[in-house]
């Protein structure tokens, strides 16, 4: 089987975790803990290789790929001692390089107000044009382009999305852009016409707050309860078990810092709440009058001078109220503490292989099952078990009623495919 060649937009913490994670699995071939799908249509994590990246930070652009991933302000835990390139267990090909892309709306205006150890720093490197990005993608024979830009990067996402379509590259949109039904339909038709697949939008973690909220919300509704309140508060802060050697406090990673001000976090907030509302939508359960809140809620900043590596911790607090049999009240609260970025590696390592296998089967457009399983705002929300059913079928290289309707030979029309239709930007109908 040929390797799946992957390019990354945004060489931040999620990029670091994914690339180091694949090297980790290469170095430990007997270990498949953390991989939801050890094999997807015959492709394993070992079949993924990273060929190039795009960024804007002066410490990352025009640098070797591995060097950029270990540069500040990245602070995610190390999964391997050293990131290697072009060697037996490497996940990065020899001479992989980080190109300077255009900044557009990628960097929040207030980033310069924070110390450079925890924030972005852009410089004067001359940026590639759209045609040059297309040429780079073609030169490296990229199969899949993964979007890891900061939340709020609407323009920058469209820039790379356009380049992917022209270059004939599958796209994984890990951030909350293109989350309106209208946007998704428009984009899907372009991918269908180009014979490409897309997964999106806004990745969820393998076992993060979104999965936990989704499963709890779905299970309560399936048990006949009415969920009147589901609040999911997320904090970028908190000490981490197993890394007791780090004695300084904990900082917010740049993902949270980027969302410290409301101007950048709106799309994430909507997308996180879509997870909750989506579970009502697929069961025809009204959300009218309910308190369903999910958001990046608190960014705690570490005082300069601490150790940053491994400080990528995130805590979610859940508070749920429901009513059941003959008006009986239920209350549920939970706290989940995770390493934020590695948690996302666990889904992207699957999403990449879903794109490859689906395209080999002749499927085009949004991968609905893979999007519902790996993203917060998929084109169509599904129950957890339906999403898993679709992914399991793809992993066995089997078509389902859903994917059969998306075979290239049937020339699908986006508008006729299943969608969770929004009444407005905040709510599904
Ligand atoms: N578990 C998770 O960590 C998780 C879950 C869901 C979604 N996400 C989303 O994934 C995205 C990436 O998260 P992260 O933690 O890696 O973020 P990060 O802040 O660590 O990395 C973002 C990278 O993008 C670069 N960048 C900024 N503007 C750019 C531009 N115009 N072109 C190219 N590069 C640019 C930055 O320099 C930085 O290297 C975020 O949008 C985040 O919300 C993360």
XYZ file of C-alpha atoms and ligand atoms in Angstrom:
473
model
C 0.000 0.000 0.000
C 1.232 3.471 -0.792
C 1.853 5.918 2.034
C -0.745 8.645 2.624
C 1.014 11.971 2.117
C -0.214 14.666 4.480
C 0.381 18.430 4.636
C -0.528 20.561 7.653
C -1.767 24.164 7.850
C -0.710 25.532 11.257
C 2.273 23.881 12.935
C 0.873 24.335 16.453
C 0.187 21.947 19.304
C -2.258 19.704 17.453
C 0.228 19.336 14.591
C 2.981 18.482 17.074
C 0.862 15.846 18.797
C -0.258 14.209 15.559
C 3.210 14.019 14.025
C 4.917 12.849 17.220
C 2.064 10.423 17.815
C 2.532 8.733 14.440
C 6.278 8.448 15.122
C 5.412 6.990 18.556
C 3.291 4.260 16.921
C 6.050 3.610 14.379
C 8.500 3.127 17.234
C 6.066 0.929 19.185
C 4.417 -1.293 16.581
C 2.774 -3.566 19.157
C 0.987 -0.666 20.834
C -2.366 0.428 19.467
C -3.757 2.019 22.624
C -5.204 5.399 21.670
C -6.032 4.389 18.112
C -9.782 4.099 17.640
C -9.105 2.270 14.386
C -5.805 0.374 14.208
C -6.699 -0.349 10.566
C -8.937 1.607 8.215
C -9.361 -0.286 4.982
C -5.894 -1.750 5.508
C -4.207 1.572 6.298
C -2.584 1.858 9.722
C -0.991 4.849 11.450
C 2.330 3.669 9.988
C 1.041 4.474 6.500
C 0.793 8.203 7.215
C 3.717 10.440 6.319
C 4.047 14.197 6.635
C 5.514 15.982 3.653
C 5.195 19.729 4.291
C 3.522 22.410 6.409
C 2.396 26.033 6.291
C 2.642 28.605 9.069
C 3.246 32.314 9.752
C 5.188 32.352 13.035
C 8.806 33.513 12.598
C 10.026 30.605 14.750
C 8.400 28.056 12.421
C 8.425 29.314 8.832
C 11.256 28.434 6.466
C 12.390 25.847 9.016
C 12.635 22.066 8.866
C 9.306 20.477 9.781
C 10.560 18.794 12.973
C 12.241 21.948 14.267
C 9.059 23.990 13.798
C 7.003 21.503 15.805
C 9.270 21.812 18.839
C 9.445 25.636 18.615
C 7.656 27.911 21.089
C 4.870 28.686 21.717
C 4.052 24.973 21.260
C 3.673 23.469 24.710
C 2.086 20.037 24.155
C 3.727 17.023 25.797
C 6.522 15.181 23.973
C 5.549 11.689 22.790
C 9.023 10.795 21.535
C 12.458 11.835 22.677
C 13.382 13.572 19.424
C 11.314 14.096 16.305
C 13.239 12.418 13.516
C 13.064 12.934 9.778
C 13.549 10.465 6.957
C 14.597 7.609 9.261
C 13.110 4.150 9.778
C 10.530 5.162 12.410
C 10.055 8.769 11.300
C 6.627 10.047 10.370
C 8.203 12.968 8.487
C 9.807 12.581 5.072
C 13.369 13.746 4.499
C 13.678 17.487 3.844
C 10.059 18.234 4.866
C 9.801 21.959 5.235
C 7.462 24.626 6.629
C 6.416 27.208 4.050
C 5.396 30.776 4.894
C 1.707 31.244 4.142
C -0.261 34.492 4.215
C -1.412 35.611 7.681
C -4.828 36.914 6.565
C -7.095 36.633 9.661
C -5.051 33.863 11.318
C -3.569 35.860 14.181
C -5.625 37.775 16.771
C -4.645 41.432 17.079
C -3.943 41.113 20.815
C -1.356 38.297 20.479
C 1.473 40.853 20.611
C 0.301 41.929 24.083
C 1.354 38.540 25.491
C 4.918 37.266 26.093
C 6.394 35.561 23.041
C 6.819 32.251 24.934
C 3.046 31.794 24.969
C 1.929 33.753 21.929
C 2.318 34.049 18.132
C 4.972 36.231 16.508
C 4.705 36.993 12.819
C 7.543 38.481 10.800
C 8.497 39.636 7.383
C 8.894 36.298 5.581
C 7.324 36.724 2.174
C 4.196 34.628 1.907
C 3.256 32.147 -0.808
C 0.518 33.114 -3.221
C -2.444 30.854 -3.832
C -0.866 29.513 -7.053
C 2.368 28.804 -5.180
C 0.507 26.848 -2.488
C -1.144 24.786 -5.243
C 2.288 24.159 -6.770
C 3.696 23.083 -3.384
C 0.801 20.657 -2.811
C 1.327 19.153 -6.241
C 5.101 19.002 -5.924
C 4.819 16.972 -2.712
C 2.006 14.783 -4.134
C -0.137 15.638 -1.107
C -3.187 13.383 -0.589
C -4.720 15.097 2.440
C -4.453 18.681 3.739
C -5.281 19.190 7.431
C -6.459 22.606 8.619
C -5.122 23.403 12.118
C -5.462 27.213 11.956
C -6.539 29.211 15.011
C -10.273 29.615 15.618
C -11.619 32.646 13.734
C -9.455 32.055 10.616
C -12.310 32.310 8.115
C -10.372 33.960 5.296
C -7.258 31.854 5.785
C -9.341 28.656 5.744
C -10.940 29.639 2.420
C -7.492 30.430 0.995
C -6.240 26.884 1.682
C -9.548 25.250 0.825
C -9.452 26.833 -2.646
C -5.854 25.687 -3.100
C -6.771 22.131 -2.060
C -9.575 21.961 -4.632
C -7.350 23.236 -7.443
C -4.516 20.895 -6.450
C -6.881 17.887 -6.126
C -6.245 17.294 -2.418
C -8.679 15.960 0.227
C -9.353 18.343 3.120
C -9.882 17.909 6.857
C -11.258 21.070 8.420
C -10.373 20.763 12.110
C -11.584 24.240 13.003
C -15.043 25.822 13.348
C -15.262 27.482 9.938
C -17.858 26.570 7.274
C -20.217 25.566 10.062
C -23.381 27.017 8.568
C -25.484 24.609 6.540
C -25.341 27.009 3.604
C -21.522 27.161 3.661
C -21.232 23.404 4.007
C -23.505 22.764 0.985
C -21.649 25.263 -1.174
C -18.269 23.816 -0.237
C -19.443 20.237 -0.594
C -20.571 20.789 -4.189
C -17.098 22.071 -5.059
C -15.480 18.974 -3.535
C -17.953 16.713 -5.345
C -17.216 18.427 -8.663
C -13.479 18.035 -8.063
C -13.902 14.339 -7.147
C -12.573 14.927 -3.626
C -13.564 14.129 -0.043
C -13.832 16.502 2.905
C -14.188 15.916 6.654
C -15.360 18.734 8.930
C -15.879 20.916 10.738
C -14.166 21.526 14.084
C -12.602 18.310 15.262
C -13.624 16.817 18.532
C -11.154 14.899 20.648
C -11.002 11.126 20.917
C -12.341 11.285 24.461
C -12.963 14.944 25.251
C -15.725 17.146 26.548
C -17.689 16.946 23.293
C -17.736 13.138 23.208
C -18.648 13.036 26.896
C -21.445 15.599 26.493
C -22.751 13.907 23.348
C -22.878 10.471 24.948
C -24.507 11.748 28.146
C -27.043 13.887 26.315
C -27.913 11.043 23.920
C -28.125 8.411 26.654
C -30.368 10.561 28.828
C -32.711 11.332 25.950
C -32.765 7.660 24.946
C -33.696 6.808 28.543
C -36.798 8.952 28.222
C -35.416 11.886 30.203
C -35.821 15.533 29.348
C -32.501 17.345 29.706
C -33.349 20.843 30.898
C -29.791 21.971 31.562
C -26.469 20.825 30.150
C -23.600 23.172 30.878
C -20.096 22.298 29.691
C -17.448 24.756 30.966
C -13.914 24.367 29.621
C -10.785 25.727 31.271
C -7.269 25.830 29.910
C -5.545 25.283 33.203
C -4.811 22.780 35.903
C -2.013 20.472 36.936
C -1.597 17.114 35.312
C -1.070 13.736 36.906
C 1.992 11.917 35.641
C 4.010 15.064 35.025
C 4.721 15.952 38.612
C 8.246 17.016 37.603
C 6.731 20.220 36.253
C 6.497 22.302 39.385
C 5.480 25.607 37.903
C 1.846 26.427 37.206
C -0.042 25.714 34.049
C -0.564 28.036 31.146
C -3.257 28.262 28.537
C -2.149 26.887 25.205
C -2.398 29.266 22.229
C -5.698 27.696 21.181
C -7.260 29.014 24.392
C -5.269 32.257 24.320
C -6.635 32.867 20.824
C -10.148 32.477 22.221
C -9.553 34.661 25.290
C -11.550 37.462 23.707
C -15.121 37.090 22.436
C -14.189 38.407 18.972
C -12.354 35.126 18.248
C -14.447 32.518 20.002
C -17.968 32.890 18.617
C -17.664 30.151 15.985
C -16.185 27.700 18.537
C -18.990 28.440 20.946
C -21.636 27.732 18.293
C -19.847 24.576 17.180
C -19.511 23.215 20.727
C -23.198 23.788 21.372
C -24.038 22.065 18.076
C -22.825 18.833 19.706
C -25.503 19.120 22.389
C -28.280 20.420 20.172
C -27.400 17.857 17.497
C -28.305 15.014 19.855
C -31.739 16.588 20.388
C -32.139 17.251 16.672
C -31.536 13.646 15.612
C -34.160 12.508 18.156
C -36.669 15.241 17.333
C -36.469 16.458 20.933
C -37.111 20.170 21.285
C -34.502 22.429 22.865
C -36.977 25.238 23.438
C -36.572 26.704 26.903
C -33.561 24.467 27.708
C -30.223 25.683 29.003
C -27.697 24.045 26.704
C -24.355 25.787 27.011
C -20.905 24.676 25.919
C -17.966 26.944 25.495
C -14.339 27.746 25.983
C -15.035 29.481 29.248
C -11.825 30.370 31.044
C -8.279 31.050 29.894
C -5.805 31.048 32.773
C -2.411 32.455 31.947
C 0.743 31.239 33.643
C 3.172 33.897 34.869
C 6.251 34.040 32.618
C 9.252 32.039 33.798
C 7.748 28.577 34.118
C 8.302 25.424 32.123
C 5.930 25.234 29.237
C 6.318 21.813 27.646
C 3.538 19.531 28.795
C 1.368 22.414 29.970
C -1.326 21.674 27.428
C -3.918 20.670 29.979
C -7.629 21.285 29.724
C -10.379 20.746 32.249
C -14.058 20.420 31.421
C -16.735 20.676 34.104
C -20.173 19.351 33.245
C -23.364 20.139 35.071
C -26.549 18.446 33.901
C -30.127 18.578 35.154
C -32.809 16.315 33.750
C -36.357 15.236 34.508
C -37.628 11.685 34.222
C -40.355 9.329 35.346
C -43.402 11.250 36.500
C -41.432 14.454 37.025
C -38.523 13.029 39.057
C -35.389 15.242 38.965
C -31.840 14.081 38.186
C -28.611 16.001 38.712
C -25.251 15.003 37.295
C -21.852 16.691 37.450
C -18.462 15.572 36.178
C -14.907 16.830 35.731
C -12.672 15.709 32.874
C -8.988 16.631 32.776
C -7.080 15.843 29.574
C -3.968 16.617 27.551
C -5.707 18.764 24.967
C -3.706 18.352 21.766
C -2.842 14.625 21.893
C -6.549 14.034 22.434
C -7.186 15.569 18.998
C -4.420 13.481 17.389
C -6.518 10.433 18.224
C -9.252 11.495 15.801
C -7.194 13.067 13.017
C -5.089 9.920 12.685
C -8.378 8.237 11.713
C -9.873 11.072 9.641
C -6.843 11.078 7.302
C -7.272 7.377 6.578
C -11.059 7.716 6.152
C -10.454 10.290 3.393
C -8.010 8.018 1.612
C -10.147 4.878 1.797
C -13.371 6.700 0.871
C -11.724 8.191 -2.202
C -10.473 4.735 -3.202
C -14.081 3.519 -2.941
C -15.213 6.355 -5.227
C -16.996 8.406 -2.548
C -16.980 12.200 -2.956
C -18.045 15.171 -0.828
C -18.418 15.239 2.951
C -17.778 11.936 4.670
C -20.876 12.169 6.824
C -20.139 9.323 9.226
C -16.467 10.222 9.687
C -17.412 13.890 10.135
C -20.052 13.090 12.754
C -17.603 10.784 14.565
C -14.580 13.111 14.481
C -16.023 16.654 14.296
C -18.335 18.865 16.354
C -20.271 20.361 13.438
C -20.611 17.726 10.714
C -22.945 18.388 7.770
C -25.427 16.036 9.380
C -25.562 15.334 13.104
C -25.938 11.642 14.011
C -26.375 9.519 17.093
C -23.056 8.215 18.404
C -23.911 4.694 17.276
C -24.969 5.732 13.741
C -21.725 7.681 13.283
C -19.718 4.694 14.496
C -21.685 2.363 12.197
C -20.711 4.493 9.176
C -17.063 4.623 10.245
C -16.928 0.876 10.890
C -18.317 0.242 7.390
C -15.718 2.529 5.806
C -12.984 0.818 7.809
C -14.156 -2.492 6.268
C -14.300 -0.823 2.815
C -18.057 -1.374 2.699
C -20.608 1.053 1.292
C -23.768 1.992 3.229
C -27.014 3.608 2.060
C -25.462 6.913 3.004
C -22.139 6.516 1.174
C -23.731 4.811 -1.834
C -25.584 8.070 -2.503
C -22.226 9.801 -2.644
C -20.497 7.655 -5.227
C -18.790 9.825 -7.812
C -20.383 7.854 -10.658
C -23.852 8.922 -9.380
C -22.854 12.608 -9.693
C -24.354 13.601 -6.312
C -25.885 17.037 -5.791
C -25.000 18.507 -2.396
C -28.421 20.005 -1.796
C -30.055 16.594 -2.221
C -27.747 14.921 0.341
C -28.621 14.633 4.057
C -27.986 17.779 6.124
C -28.839 19.002 9.589
C -30.622 22.163 8.510
C -30.175 25.281 10.597
C -33.042 27.698 11.259
C -30.415 30.291 12.071
C -26.717 30.209 12.826
C -27.373 29.138 16.422
C -29.966 26.402 16.022
C -30.966 23.401 13.997
C -34.551 23.311 12.785
N -8.124 19.136 21.253
C -7.772 20.219 20.583
O -6.684 20.725 20.806
C -8.686 20.776 19.544
C -9.952 20.256 19.439
C -10.803 20.786 18.480
C -10.385 21.783 17.630
N -9.136 22.289 17.754
C -8.777 23.363 16.847
O -7.632 23.039 16.075
C -6.941 24.236 15.741
C -5.469 24.049 16.040
O -5.287 23.942 17.439
P -3.826 24.054 18.060
O -3.963 23.754 19.500
O -2.855 23.309 17.243
O -3.554 25.625 17.870
P -2.160 26.384 18.013
O -2.483 27.751 18.476
O -1.213 25.578 18.828
O -1.590 26.398 16.518
C -2.045 27.253 15.507
C -0.914 27.420 14.507
O -1.408 28.161 13.397
C -0.405 29.094 12.996
N -1.045 30.126 12.199
C -1.703 31.260 12.584
N -2.165 31.930 11.479
C -1.768 31.201 10.398
C -1.937 31.373 8.994
N -2.622 32.398 8.481
N -1.395 30.450 8.159
C -0.710 29.372 8.650
N -0.523 29.162 9.982
C -1.056 30.058 10.838
C 0.200 29.538 14.317
O 1.455 30.168 14.129
C 0.280 28.212 15.053
O 1.483 27.535 14.730
C -7.608 25.352 16.549
O -8.504 26.052 15.744
C -8.354 24.588 17.606
O -9.487 25.269 18.139
C -8.279 21.802 18.687
